[in-house]
Amino acid sequence: RGRLRRRPGTVFIIGAVDSGMPTHVLVAVDGSDCSERAVEFVAAEWAEPPTTLLHVIDPVEAGYDAGVLPSGSEAWYRSATETATDLLSKRRARLVAARDGGEDGSDVDTTTEVGRPAATIVEVAEAVGADHVVVGSHGRKGVSRLVLGSVAESVVRRSPVPVTVVR
């Protein structure tokens, strides 16, 4: 389907060989250092295209099935939403400042969704018309990767558009 290219540092680009500038980039943001590096990568690589920063609230973290929040979970959901809003606001400010010195930033949107992270990232990329997805990878290996899975790997496998994985 595509090729794997490694760039200096720990950036992997999976997908189409075209090295042109994307027209819309989706960046998955989860609060980790690797997702921060993903935002920094986009700021350094692509100053022009509209960008959507996405945070996925995973109900599995609260012990619920994706998409099903029972009636005692309002406090958990409210807290997760507040955390997401704060996180996205900070990442957006950094991206806007790095791109154009803090201009209006009208080319950077943020969104929060509830669901399983990998599937939701791919769905939102399609919904917003993104032609490139950027995700961070924790770089887990061995048993922890088997137990915890890899959102980045699942996004790479599911995405119909090129994916850049930043570690």
PDB file of C-alpha atoms in Angstrom:
ATOM      1  CA  ARG A   1       0.000   0.000   0.000  1.00  0.00           C
ATOM      2  CA  GLY A   2       2.785   2.391   0.692  1.00  0.00           C
ATOM      3  CA  ARG A   3       6.286   2.661   1.924  1.00  0.00           C
ATOM      4  CA  LEU A   4       7.952   3.147   5.226  1.00  0.00           C
ATOM      5  CA  ARG A   5      10.458   5.976   5.280  1.00  0.00           C
ATOM      6  CA  ARG A   6      12.569   6.852   8.256  1.00  0.00           C
ATOM      7  CA  ARG A   7      13.659  10.401   8.806  1.00  0.00           C
ATOM      8  CA  PRO A   8      16.530  11.493  11.038  1.00  0.00           C
ATOM      9  CA  GLY A   9      15.551  11.287  14.668  1.00  0.00           C
ATOM     10  CA  THR A  10      12.609   9.069  15.375  1.00  0.00           C
ATOM     11  CA  VAL A  11      10.052   9.959  12.737  1.00  0.00           C
ATOM     12  CA  PHE A  12       8.505   7.327  10.495  1.00  0.00           C
ATOM     13  CA  ILE A  13       6.295   8.176   7.532  1.00  0.00           C
ATOM     14  CA  ILE A  14       4.053   5.387   6.345  1.00  0.00           C
ATOM     15  CA  GLY A  15       1.984   5.660   3.224  1.00  0.00           C
ATOM     16  CA  ALA A  16       2.210   7.409  -0.083  1.00  0.00           C
ATOM     17  CA  VAL A  17       5.640   8.226  -1.436  1.00  0.00           C
ATOM     18  CA  ASP A  18       4.627  11.767  -2.418  1.00  0.00           C
ATOM     19  CA  SER A  19       6.635  14.222  -0.353  1.00  0.00           C
ATOM     20  CA  GLY A  20       4.433  17.211  -1.189  1.00  0.00           C
ATOM     21  CA  MET A  21       2.705  19.295   1.419  1.00  0.00           C
ATOM     22  CA  PRO A  22      -0.584  17.921   2.716  1.00  0.00           C
ATOM     23  CA  THR A  23      -3.717  20.024   2.394  1.00  0.00           C
ATOM     24  CA  HIS A  24      -5.082  19.142   5.852  1.00  0.00           C
ATOM     25  CA  VAL A  25      -3.268  17.480   8.753  1.00  0.00           C
ATOM     26  CA  LEU A  26      -4.819  15.671  11.712  1.00  0.00           C
ATOM     27  CA  VAL A  27      -2.648  15.390  14.830  1.00  0.00           C
ATOM     28  CA  ALA A  28      -3.637  13.037  17.640  1.00  0.00           C
ATOM     29  CA  VAL A  29      -2.933  14.585  21.051  1.00  0.00           C
ATOM     30  CA  ASP A  30      -3.012  12.522  24.250  1.00  0.00           C
ATOM     31  CA  GLY A  31      -0.939  14.554  26.693  1.00  0.00           C
ATOM     32  CA  SER A  32       2.181  12.411  26.377  1.00  0.00           C
ATOM     33  CA  ASP A  33       5.639  13.676  25.470  1.00  0.00           C
ATOM     34  CA  CYS A  34       5.441  11.822  22.178  1.00  0.00           C
ATOM     35  CA  SER A  35       2.212  13.607  21.209  1.00  0.00           C
ATOM     36  CA  GLU A  36       3.914  16.904  22.101  1.00  0.00           C
ATOM     37  CA  ARG A  37       6.724  15.933  19.718  1.00  0.00           C
ATOM     38  CA  ALA A  38       4.108  15.161  17.065  1.00  0.00           C
ATOM     39  CA  VAL A  39       2.773  18.722  17.344  1.00  0.00           C
ATOM     40  CA  GLU A  40       6.337  20.084  17.196  1.00  0.00           C
ATOM     41  CA  PHE A  41       6.977  17.969  14.090  1.00  0.00           C
ATOM     42  CA  VAL A  42       3.939  19.429  12.333  1.00  0.00           C
ATOM     43  CA  ALA A  43       4.990  22.973  13.280  1.00  0.00           C
ATOM     44  CA  ALA A  44       8.472  22.396  11.861  1.00  0.00           C
ATOM     45  CA  GLU A  45       7.430  20.502   8.717  1.00  0.00           C
ATOM     46  CA  TRP A  46       4.192  22.111   7.603  1.00  0.00           C
ATOM     47  CA  ALA A  47       3.546  25.767   8.350  1.00  0.00           C
ATOM     48  CA  GLU A  48       0.758  26.134   5.823  1.00  0.00           C
ATOM     49  CA  PRO A  49      -1.975  23.500   5.820  1.00  0.00           C
ATOM     50  CA  PRO A  50      -5.015  23.642   8.046  1.00  0.00           C
ATOM     51  CA  THR A  51      -4.532  21.371  11.047  1.00  0.00           C
ATOM     52  CA  THR A  52      -6.933  19.629  13.374  1.00  0.00           C
ATOM     53  CA  LEU A  53      -5.715  18.656  16.835  1.00  0.00           C
ATOM     54  CA  LEU A  54      -7.725  15.708  18.167  1.00  0.00           C
ATOM     55  CA  HIS A  55      -7.983  14.310  21.672  1.00  0.00           C
ATOM     56  CA  VAL A  56      -9.864  11.051  22.114  1.00  0.00           C
ATOM     57  CA  ILE A  57     -11.478  10.332  25.457  1.00  0.00           C
ATOM     58  CA  ASP A  58     -11.258   6.574  25.869  1.00  0.00           C
ATOM     59  CA  PRO A  59     -14.101   5.236  28.044  1.00  0.00           C
ATOM     60  CA  VAL A  60     -12.110   2.033  28.527  1.00  0.00           C
ATOM     61  CA  GLU A  61      -9.852   4.047  30.836  1.00  0.00           C
ATOM     62  CA  ALA A  62     -12.834   4.414  33.141  1.00  0.00           C
ATOM     63  CA  GLY A  63     -13.725   0.747  32.782  1.00  0.00           C
ATOM     64  CA  TYR A  64     -16.583   1.186  30.320  1.00  0.00           C
ATOM     65  CA  ASP A  65     -17.146  -0.007  26.779  1.00  0.00           C
ATOM     66  CA  ALA A  66     -16.468   2.610  24.103  1.00  0.00           C
ATOM     67  CA  GLY A  67     -19.518   4.711  23.432  1.00  0.00           C
ATOM     68  CA  VAL A  68     -21.363   3.560  26.555  1.00  0.00           C
ATOM     69  CA  LEU A  69     -21.127   5.781  29.612  1.00  0.00           C
ATOM     70  CA  PRO A  70     -23.383   4.602  32.420  1.00  0.00           C
ATOM     71  CA  SER A  71     -25.250   7.079  34.537  1.00  0.00           C
ATOM     72  CA  GLY A  72     -22.710   7.350  37.390  1.00  0.00           C
ATOM     73  CA  SER A  73     -19.933   8.533  35.120  1.00  0.00           C
ATOM     74  CA  GLU A  74     -20.813  12.192  34.643  1.00  0.00           C
ATOM     75  CA  ALA A  75     -18.034  13.344  36.982  1.00  0.00           C
ATOM     76  CA  TRP A  76     -15.453  11.194  35.187  1.00  0.00           C
ATOM     77  CA  TYR A  77     -16.603  12.458  31.789  1.00  0.00           C
ATOM     78  CA  ARG A  78     -16.638  16.095  32.948  1.00  0.00           C
ATOM     79  CA  SER A  79     -13.096  15.733  34.288  1.00  0.00           C
ATOM     80  CA  ALA A  80     -11.895  14.032  31.081  1.00  0.00           C
ATOM     81  CA  THR A  81     -13.476  16.781  28.974  1.00  0.00           C
ATOM     82  CA  GLU A  82     -11.888  19.556  31.057  1.00  0.00           C
ATOM     83  CA  THR A  83      -8.501  17.847  30.794  1.00  0.00           C
ATOM     84  CA  ALA A  84      -8.921  17.510  27.017  1.00  0.00           C
ATOM     85  CA  THR A  85      -9.930  21.153  26.614  1.00  0.00           C
ATOM     86  CA  ASP A  86      -6.925  22.349  28.607  1.00  0.00           C
ATOM     87  CA  LEU A  87      -4.528  20.042  26.770  1.00  0.00           C
ATOM     88  CA  LEU A  88      -5.805  21.007  23.319  1.00  0.00           C
ATOM     89  CA  SER A  89      -5.713  24.701  24.183  1.00  0.00           C
ATOM     90  CA  LYS A  90      -2.046  24.463  25.198  1.00  0.00           C
ATOM     91  CA  ARG A  91      -1.043  22.390  22.145  1.00  0.00           C
ATOM     92  CA  ARG A  92      -2.951  24.739  19.837  1.00  0.00           C
ATOM     93  CA  ALA A  93      -1.235  27.799  21.320  1.00  0.00           C
ATOM     94  CA  ARG A  94       2.191  26.187  20.832  1.00  0.00           C
ATOM     95  CA  LEU A  95       1.431  25.214  17.247  1.00  0.00           C
ATOM     96  CA  VAL A  96       0.072  28.652  16.344  1.00  0.00           C
ATOM     97  CA  ALA A  97       3.051  30.393  17.949  1.00  0.00           C
ATOM     98  CA  ALA A  98       5.538  28.131  16.168  1.00  0.00           C
ATOM     99  CA  ARG A  99       3.843  28.536  12.803  1.00  0.00           C
ATOM    100  CA  ASP A 100       3.133  32.216  12.533  1.00  0.00           C
ATOM    101  CA  GLY A 101       4.326  33.904  15.659  1.00  0.00           C
ATOM    102  CA  GLY A 102       0.921  33.893  17.318  1.00  0.00           C
ATOM    103  CA  GLU A 103      -1.207  35.268  14.489  1.00  0.00           C
ATOM    104  CA  ASP A 104      -4.914  34.474  14.593  1.00  0.00           C
ATOM    105  CA  GLY A 105      -4.436  30.703  14.251  1.00  0.00           C
ATOM    106  CA  SER A 106      -7.613  30.292  12.239  1.00  0.00           C
ATOM    107  CA  ASP A 107      -5.990  27.365  10.423  1.00  0.00           C
ATOM    108  CA  VAL A 108      -5.774  25.266  13.619  1.00  0.00           C
ATOM    109  CA  ASP A 109      -8.914  23.579  14.954  1.00  0.00           C
ATOM    110  CA  THR A 110      -9.337  21.384  17.995  1.00  0.00           C
ATOM    111  CA  THR A 111     -11.816  18.618  18.645  1.00  0.00           C
ATOM    112  CA  THR A 112     -12.518  16.091  21.355  1.00  0.00           C
ATOM    113  CA  GLU A 113     -14.258  12.795  20.666  1.00  0.00           C
ATOM    114  CA  VAL A 114     -15.211   9.780  22.767  1.00  0.00           C
ATOM    115  CA  GLY A 115     -14.294   6.311  21.533  1.00  0.00           C
ATOM    116  CA  ARG A 116     -11.521   3.842  20.956  1.00  0.00           C
ATOM    117  CA  PRO A 117      -8.505   5.972  20.053  1.00  0.00           C
ATOM    118  CA  ALA A 118      -7.240   4.305  16.859  1.00  0.00           C
ATOM    119  CA  ALA A 119     -10.650   3.900  15.245  1.00  0.00           C
ATOM    120  CA  THR A 120     -11.702   7.411  16.274  1.00  0.00           C
ATOM    121  CA  ILE A 121      -8.514   8.976  14.878  1.00  0.00           C
ATOM    122  CA  VAL A 122      -9.138   7.350  11.484  1.00  0.00           C
ATOM    123  CA  GLU A 123     -12.849   8.298  11.521  1.00  0.00           C
ATOM    124  CA  VAL A 124     -12.151  11.933  12.390  1.00  0.00           C
ATOM    125  CA  ALA A 125      -9.400  12.140   9.751  1.00  0.00           C
ATOM    126  CA  GLU A 126     -11.931  11.087   7.137  1.00  0.00           C
ATOM    127  CA  ALA A 127     -14.639  13.402   8.532  1.00  0.00           C
ATOM    128  CA  VAL A 128     -12.426  16.523   8.441  1.00  0.00           C
ATOM    129  CA  GLY A 129     -10.885  15.647   5.076  1.00  0.00           C
ATOM    130  CA  ALA A 130      -7.353  15.188   6.411  1.00  0.00           C
ATOM    131  CA  ASP A 131      -4.897  13.847   3.866  1.00  0.00           C
ATOM    132  CA  HIS A 132      -2.188  13.183   6.445  1.00  0.00           C
ATOM    133  CA  VAL A 133      -2.299  11.929  10.040  1.00  0.00           C
ATOM    134  CA  VAL A 134       0.437  12.480  12.631  1.00  0.00           C
ATOM    135  CA  VAL A 135       0.559  10.401  15.810  1.00  0.00           C
ATOM    136  CA  GLY A 136       3.057   9.973  18.600  1.00  0.00           C
ATOM    137  CA  SER A 137       4.319   6.567  19.602  1.00  0.00           C
ATOM    138  CA  HIS A 138       5.399   5.615  23.089  1.00  0.00           C
ATOM    139  CA  GLY A 139       7.793   3.107  21.578  1.00  0.00           C
ATOM    140  CA  ARG A 140       6.716   0.281  23.862  1.00  0.00           C
ATOM    141  CA  LYS A 141       8.254  -3.102  23.205  1.00  0.00           C
ATOM    142  CA  GLY A 142       7.749  -6.669  24.291  1.00  0.00           C
ATOM    143  CA  VAL A 143       5.064  -7.612  26.775  1.00  0.00           C
ATOM    144  CA  SER A 144       3.876  -4.056  27.480  1.00  0.00           C
ATOM    145  CA  ARG A 145       3.172  -3.553  23.776  1.00  0.00           C
ATOM    146  CA  LEU A 146       1.305  -6.859  23.588  1.00  0.00           C
ATOM    147  CA  VAL A 147      -0.776  -6.063  26.648  1.00  0.00           C
ATOM    148  CA  LEU A 148      -1.377  -2.372  25.980  1.00  0.00           C
ATOM    149  CA  GLY A 149      -1.483  -2.548  22.183  1.00  0.00           C
ATOM    150  CA  SER A 150      -0.328   0.219  19.939  1.00  0.00           C
ATOM    151  CA  VAL A 151      -2.645   3.017  18.908  1.00  0.00           C
ATOM    152  CA  ALA A 152      -0.057   4.222  16.400  1.00  0.00           C
ATOM    153  CA  GLU A 153       0.229   0.808  14.779  1.00  0.00           C
ATOM    154  CA  SER A 154      -3.528   0.442  14.544  1.00  0.00           C
ATOM    155  CA  VAL A 155      -3.874   3.897  12.985  1.00  0.00           C
ATOM    156  CA  VAL A 156      -1.190   3.005  10.427  1.00  0.00           C
ATOM    157  CA  ARG A 157      -3.026  -0.205   9.535  1.00  0.00           C
ATOM    158  CA  ARG A 158      -6.470   1.420   9.270  1.00  0.00           C
ATOM    159  CA  SER A 159      -5.738   4.814   7.761  1.00  0.00           C
ATOM    160  CA  PRO A 160      -6.419   5.368   4.068  1.00  0.00           C
ATOM    161  CA  VAL A 161      -4.037   8.375   4.112  1.00  0.00           C
ATOM    162  CA  PRO A 162      -0.312   8.591   4.959  1.00  0.00           C
ATOM    163  CA  VAL A 163       0.572   8.493   8.644  1.00  0.00           C
ATOM    164  CA  THR A 164       3.637   9.984  10.297  1.00  0.00           C
ATOM    165  CA  VAL A 165       4.621   8.310  13.562  1.00  0.00           C
ATOM    166  CA  VAL A 166       6.786  10.428  15.858  1.00  0.00           C
ATOM    167  CA  ARG A 167       8.669   8.903  18.794  1.00  0.00           C
TER     168      ARG A 167
END
